[in-house]
Coordinates of C-alpha atoms in Angstrom, one line a residue:
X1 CA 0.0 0.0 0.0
X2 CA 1.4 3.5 -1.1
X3 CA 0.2 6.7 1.6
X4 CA 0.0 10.0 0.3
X5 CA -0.1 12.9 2.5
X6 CA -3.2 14.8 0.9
X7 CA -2.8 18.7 0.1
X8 CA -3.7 21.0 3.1
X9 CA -4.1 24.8 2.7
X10 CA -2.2 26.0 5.1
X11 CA -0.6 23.2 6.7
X12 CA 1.4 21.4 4.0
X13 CA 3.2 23.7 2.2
X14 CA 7.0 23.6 1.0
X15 CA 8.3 24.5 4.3
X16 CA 6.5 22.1 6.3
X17 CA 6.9 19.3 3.9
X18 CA 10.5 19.2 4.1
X19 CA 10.5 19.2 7.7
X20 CA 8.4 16.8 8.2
X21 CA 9.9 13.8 5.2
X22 CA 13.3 14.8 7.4
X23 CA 11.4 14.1 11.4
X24 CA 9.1 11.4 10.0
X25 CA 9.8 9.3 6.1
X26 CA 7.3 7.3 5.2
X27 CA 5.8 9.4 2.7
X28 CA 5.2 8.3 -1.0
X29 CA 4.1 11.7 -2.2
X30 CA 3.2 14.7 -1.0
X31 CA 0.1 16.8 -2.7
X32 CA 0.2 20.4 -2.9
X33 CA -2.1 23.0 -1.8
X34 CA -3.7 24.0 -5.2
X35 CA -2.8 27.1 -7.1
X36 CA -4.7 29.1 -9.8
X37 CA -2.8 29.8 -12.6
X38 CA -4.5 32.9 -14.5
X39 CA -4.7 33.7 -17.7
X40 CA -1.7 36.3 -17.0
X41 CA 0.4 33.3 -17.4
X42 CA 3.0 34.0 -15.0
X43 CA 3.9 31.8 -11.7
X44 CA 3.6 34.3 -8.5
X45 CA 6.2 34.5 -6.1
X46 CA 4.3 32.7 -3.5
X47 CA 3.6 29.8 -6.2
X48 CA 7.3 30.1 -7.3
X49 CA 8.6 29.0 -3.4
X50 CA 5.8 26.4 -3.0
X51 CA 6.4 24.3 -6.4
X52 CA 10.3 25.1 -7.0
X53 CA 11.6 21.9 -6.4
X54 CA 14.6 23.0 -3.8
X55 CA 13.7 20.3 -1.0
X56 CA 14.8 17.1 -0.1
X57 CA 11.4 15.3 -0.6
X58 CA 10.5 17.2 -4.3
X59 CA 10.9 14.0 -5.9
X60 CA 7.9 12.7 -3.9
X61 CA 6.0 16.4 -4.6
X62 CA 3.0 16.1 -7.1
X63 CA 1.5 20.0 -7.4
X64 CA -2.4 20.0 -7.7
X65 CA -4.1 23.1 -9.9
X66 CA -7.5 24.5 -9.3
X67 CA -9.1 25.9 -13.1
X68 CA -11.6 25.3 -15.3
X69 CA -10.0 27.2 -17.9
X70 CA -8.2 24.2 -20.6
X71 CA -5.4 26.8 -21.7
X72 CA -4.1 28.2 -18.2
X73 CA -3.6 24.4 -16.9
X74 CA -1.9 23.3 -20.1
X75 CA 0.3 26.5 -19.4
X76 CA 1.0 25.7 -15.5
X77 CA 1.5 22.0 -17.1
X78 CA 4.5 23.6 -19.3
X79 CA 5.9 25.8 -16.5
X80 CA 5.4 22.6 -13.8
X81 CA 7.0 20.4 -16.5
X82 CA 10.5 23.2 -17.1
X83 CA 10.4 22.9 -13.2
X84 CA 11.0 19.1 -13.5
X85 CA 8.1 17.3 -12.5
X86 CA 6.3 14.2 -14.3
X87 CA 2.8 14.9 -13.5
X88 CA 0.3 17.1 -11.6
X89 CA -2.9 16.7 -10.0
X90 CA -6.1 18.2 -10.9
X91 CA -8.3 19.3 -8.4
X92 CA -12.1 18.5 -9.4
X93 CA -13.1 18.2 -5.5
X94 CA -12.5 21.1 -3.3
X95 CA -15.9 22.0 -2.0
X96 CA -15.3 25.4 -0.4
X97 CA -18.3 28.0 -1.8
X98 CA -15.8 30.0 -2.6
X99 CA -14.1 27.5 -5.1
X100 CA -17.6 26.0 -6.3
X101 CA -19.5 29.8 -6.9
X102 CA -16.2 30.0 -10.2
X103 CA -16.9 27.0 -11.5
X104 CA -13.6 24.9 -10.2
X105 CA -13.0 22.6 -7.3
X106 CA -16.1 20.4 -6.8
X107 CA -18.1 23.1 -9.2
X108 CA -17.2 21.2 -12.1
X109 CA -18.8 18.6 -11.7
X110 CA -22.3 20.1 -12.0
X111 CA -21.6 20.5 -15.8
X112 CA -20.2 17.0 -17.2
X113 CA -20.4 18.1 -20.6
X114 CA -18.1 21.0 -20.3
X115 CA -15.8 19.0 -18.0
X116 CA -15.5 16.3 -20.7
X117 CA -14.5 18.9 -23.0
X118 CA -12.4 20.3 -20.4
X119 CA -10.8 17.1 -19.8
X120 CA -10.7 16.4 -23.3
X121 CA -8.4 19.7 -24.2
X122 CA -6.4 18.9 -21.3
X123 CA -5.3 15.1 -21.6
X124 CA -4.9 16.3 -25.8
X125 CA -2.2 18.8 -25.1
X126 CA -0.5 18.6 -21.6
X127 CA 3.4 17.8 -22.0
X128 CA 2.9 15.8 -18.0
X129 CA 0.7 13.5 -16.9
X130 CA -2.5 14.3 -15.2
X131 CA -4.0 12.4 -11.9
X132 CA -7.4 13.2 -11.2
X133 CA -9.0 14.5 -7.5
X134 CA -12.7 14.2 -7.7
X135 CA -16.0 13.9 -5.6
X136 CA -18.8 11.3 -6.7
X137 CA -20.9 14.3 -7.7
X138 CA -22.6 18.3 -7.0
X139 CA -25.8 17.0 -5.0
X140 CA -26.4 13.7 -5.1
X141 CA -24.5 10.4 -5.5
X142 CA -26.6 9.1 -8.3
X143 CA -24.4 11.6 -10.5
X144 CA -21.2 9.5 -10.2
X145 CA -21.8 7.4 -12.9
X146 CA -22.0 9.6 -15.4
X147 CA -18.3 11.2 -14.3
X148 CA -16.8 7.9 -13.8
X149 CA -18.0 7.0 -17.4
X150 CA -16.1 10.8 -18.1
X151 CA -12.8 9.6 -16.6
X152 CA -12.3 6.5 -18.2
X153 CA -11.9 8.5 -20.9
X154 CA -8.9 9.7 -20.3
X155 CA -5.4 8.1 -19.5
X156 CA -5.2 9.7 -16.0
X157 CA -2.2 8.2 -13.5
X158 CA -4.3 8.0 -10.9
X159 CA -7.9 9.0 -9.7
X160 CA -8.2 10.2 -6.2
X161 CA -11.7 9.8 -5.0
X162 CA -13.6 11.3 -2.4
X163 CA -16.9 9.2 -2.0
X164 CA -18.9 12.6 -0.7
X165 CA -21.0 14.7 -2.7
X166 CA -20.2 19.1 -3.0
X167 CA -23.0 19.4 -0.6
X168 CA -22.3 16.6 1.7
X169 CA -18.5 18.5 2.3
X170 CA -17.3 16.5 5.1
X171 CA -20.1 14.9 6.8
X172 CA -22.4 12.0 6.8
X173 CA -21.0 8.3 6.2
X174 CA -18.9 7.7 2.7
X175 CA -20.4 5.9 0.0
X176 CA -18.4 3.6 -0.2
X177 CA -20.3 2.1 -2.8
X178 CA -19.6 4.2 -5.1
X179 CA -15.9 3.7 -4.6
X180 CA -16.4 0.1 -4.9
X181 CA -18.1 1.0 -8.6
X182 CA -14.8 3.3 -9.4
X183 CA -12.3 0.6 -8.6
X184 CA -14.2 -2.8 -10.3
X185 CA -12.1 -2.6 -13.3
X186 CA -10.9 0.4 -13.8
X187 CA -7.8 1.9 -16.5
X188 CA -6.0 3.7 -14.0
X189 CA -5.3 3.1 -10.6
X190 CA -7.9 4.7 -7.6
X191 CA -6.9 6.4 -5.0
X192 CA -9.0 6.1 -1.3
X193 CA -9.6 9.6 0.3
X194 CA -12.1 10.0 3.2
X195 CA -12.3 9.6 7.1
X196 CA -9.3 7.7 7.6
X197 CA -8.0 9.1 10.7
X198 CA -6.0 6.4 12.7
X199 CA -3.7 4.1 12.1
X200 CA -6.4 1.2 13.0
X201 CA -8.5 3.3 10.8
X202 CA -6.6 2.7 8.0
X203 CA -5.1 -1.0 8.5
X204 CA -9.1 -1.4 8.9
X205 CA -9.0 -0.2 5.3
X206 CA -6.4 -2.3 4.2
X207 CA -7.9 -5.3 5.1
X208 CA -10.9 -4.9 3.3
X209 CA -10.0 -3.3 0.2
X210 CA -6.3 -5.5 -0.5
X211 CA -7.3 -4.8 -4.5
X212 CA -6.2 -0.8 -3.7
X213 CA -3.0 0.2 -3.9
X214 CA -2.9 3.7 -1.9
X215 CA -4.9 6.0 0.2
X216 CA -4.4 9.9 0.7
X217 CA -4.8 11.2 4.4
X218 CA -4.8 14.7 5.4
X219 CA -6.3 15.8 8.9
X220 CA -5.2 12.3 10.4
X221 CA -2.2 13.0 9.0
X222 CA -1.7 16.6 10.2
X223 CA -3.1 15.2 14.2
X224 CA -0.4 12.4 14.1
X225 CA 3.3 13.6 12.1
X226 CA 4.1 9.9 12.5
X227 CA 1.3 8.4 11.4
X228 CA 2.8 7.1 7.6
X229 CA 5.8 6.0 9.8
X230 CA 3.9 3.8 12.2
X231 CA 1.8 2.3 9.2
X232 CA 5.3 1.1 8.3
X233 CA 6.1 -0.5 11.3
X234 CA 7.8 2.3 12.9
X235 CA 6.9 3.6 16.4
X236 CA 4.5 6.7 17.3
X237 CA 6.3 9.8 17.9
X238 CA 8.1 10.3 21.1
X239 CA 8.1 13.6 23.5
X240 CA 10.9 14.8 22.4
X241 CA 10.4 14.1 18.6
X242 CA 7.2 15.9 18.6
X243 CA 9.5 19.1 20.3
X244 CA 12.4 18.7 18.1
X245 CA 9.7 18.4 14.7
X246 CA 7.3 21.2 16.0
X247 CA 10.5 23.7 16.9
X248 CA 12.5 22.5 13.5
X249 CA 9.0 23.9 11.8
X250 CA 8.5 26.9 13.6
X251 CA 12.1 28.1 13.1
X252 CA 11.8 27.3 9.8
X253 CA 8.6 29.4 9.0
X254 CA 10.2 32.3 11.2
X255 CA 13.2 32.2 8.9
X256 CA 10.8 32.8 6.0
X257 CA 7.6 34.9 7.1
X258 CA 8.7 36.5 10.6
X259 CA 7.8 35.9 13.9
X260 CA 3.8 36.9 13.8
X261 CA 3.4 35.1 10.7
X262 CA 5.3 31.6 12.0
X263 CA 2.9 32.0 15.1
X264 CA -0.5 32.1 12.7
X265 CA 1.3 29.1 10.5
X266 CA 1.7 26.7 13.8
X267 CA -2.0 27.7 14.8
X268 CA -3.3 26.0 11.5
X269 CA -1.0 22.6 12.9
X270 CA -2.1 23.7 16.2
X271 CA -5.7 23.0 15.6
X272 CA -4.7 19.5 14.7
X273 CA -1.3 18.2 17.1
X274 CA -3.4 19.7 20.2
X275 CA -5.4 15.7 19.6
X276 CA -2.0 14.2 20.7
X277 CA -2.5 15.7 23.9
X278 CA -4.6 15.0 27.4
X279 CA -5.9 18.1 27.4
X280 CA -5.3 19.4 24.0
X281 CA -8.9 21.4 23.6
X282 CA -7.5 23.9 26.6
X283 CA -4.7 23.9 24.7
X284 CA -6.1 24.4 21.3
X285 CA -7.8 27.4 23.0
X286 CA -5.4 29.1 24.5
X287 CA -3.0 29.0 21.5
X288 CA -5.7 30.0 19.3
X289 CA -6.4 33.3 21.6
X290 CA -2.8 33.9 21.7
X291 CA -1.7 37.1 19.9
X292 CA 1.6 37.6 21.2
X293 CA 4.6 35.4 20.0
X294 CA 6.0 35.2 23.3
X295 CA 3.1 34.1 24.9
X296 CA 2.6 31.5 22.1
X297 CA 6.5 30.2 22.5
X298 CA 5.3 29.3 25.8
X299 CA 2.3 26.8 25.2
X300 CA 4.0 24.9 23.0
X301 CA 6.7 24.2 24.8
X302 CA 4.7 23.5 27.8
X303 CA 2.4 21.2 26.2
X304 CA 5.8 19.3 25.3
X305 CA 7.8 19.7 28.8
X306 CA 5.0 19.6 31.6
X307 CA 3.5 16.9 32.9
X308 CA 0.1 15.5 31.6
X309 CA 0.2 11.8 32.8
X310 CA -0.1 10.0 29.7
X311 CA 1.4 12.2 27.1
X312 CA -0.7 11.3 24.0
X313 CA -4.3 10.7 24.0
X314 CA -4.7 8.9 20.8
X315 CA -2.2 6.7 20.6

């Protein structure tokens, strides 16, 4: 079974992902946050330090893009290709309103005709391969067939599927049924994305799906920096491993945005690592209402020096 560590705004961006595949290997690929490439055609700053492959794990790095414009992927295709990757991921899944009220993300999926053709343009002229990151459908689950019949189209690497509708976001059971339909003989490999939080969680998964060959985890993933090391065989993260990963990151993101702007970054990972911890709600809450760096140096390194009985909660 391969793990991917699914793309987190926020939380798994360039900086964190080489400190992390340096505290905890295990990974096989990393996603991206998306970007948006415009019809400017011309890679921002920000998008330049995320996808410039500089760290040690960019050979595991597949960037995802968020458009529904044919031409400005093909372009970010071109620019991801000079860069030296072999493929990118499409994102036709993010159900933020935000995302969905342009058309992209999850929002494409209420059209299949024009995503065919988008697809179609796409596949025809990008110089990389393409994986695929879908939902089953807009509203209901009854639309999947229709894009499934859509991607197997297409030579796609990989299809990473979400069994949730738009409008189901993140609640509500998985259909897994519907995975089971995208899997039974399918061209490309499928990719399991969806509640899979713990490491019984996902040897659970394992167990009853042998026929798949990866899954993509994000918030488990984010609570639990070893997590793809213990699916290994490797042990949870120790006391001081958690310190040594969460002050390698923090130092890190200070070196590059500044000491407020670190802080707000570790509050994103904050809102997941505080589940390690007896106690980590109070925590959560009081680094979430902390405004001055100091202060927030301080919980942190309480929550990793002080006494708590049993140290993780999870684990």
């Amino acid at each position: 079974m391969k793990y991917y560590f699914a793309p987190m705004e926020g939380i798994t961006t360039h900086v964190f992902r080489a400190v992390h595949s340096r505290r905890f290997p295990g990974v096989d690929r990393y996603y991206t946050p998306f970007f948006s490439p415009t019809s400017d055609h011309l890679f921002t700053p920000r998008e330049l330090r995320e996808l410039t492959p500089e760290t040690p794990c960019a050979a595991l790095v597949v960037p995802q893009i968020l458009s529904r414009c044919a031409a400005d992927i093909v372009w970010a295709a071109e620019g991801l290709q000079d860069m030296g990757y072999t493929v990118f991921n499409l994102n036709l899944g993010c159900p933020s309103a935000t995302v969905t009220a342009k058309g992209k993300g999850a929002g494409l999926l209420q059209k299949p005709d024009a995503l065919d053709t988008l697809l179609a343009d796409v596949f025809a002229a990008s110089p990389i391969a393409v994986s695929l990151k879908s939902r089953i459908g807009y509203l209901a689950p009854e639309e999947f067939p229709r894009l499934l019949s859509i991607y197997r189209q297409y030579d796609a690497q990989e299809l990473i599927l979400h069994p949730r509708t738009r409008k189901e976001m993140y609640s509500g059971a998985v259909h897994m049924d519907a995975f089971a339909l995208a899997a039974a003989g399918s061209p490309f490999p499928v990719v399991y994305n969806g509640d899979l939080f713990t490491a019984e969680d996902i040897r659970a998964f394992e167990a009853a799906h042998p026929e798949t060959e990866a899954v993509m985890l994000g918030r488990g993933a984010a609570a639990d920096p070893a997590l793809f090391r213990r699916l290994r065989g490797g042990a949870a993260a120790s006391r001081e491993e958690l310190r040594q990963f969460h002050e390698e990151l923090y130092e890190a993101y200070r070196a590059e945005l500044g000491g407020v702007n670190a802080m707000r970054k570790m509050k994103e990972l904050w809102h997941y690592l505080s589940s390690l911890f007896i106690g980590g709600d109070e925590l959560a809450k009081k680094i979430a209402r902390t405004k001055d760096v100091y202060k927030f140096n301080r919980n942190p390194k309480a929550a990793a020096t002080e006494s708590h009985g049993s140290f993780f909660q999870k684990i």
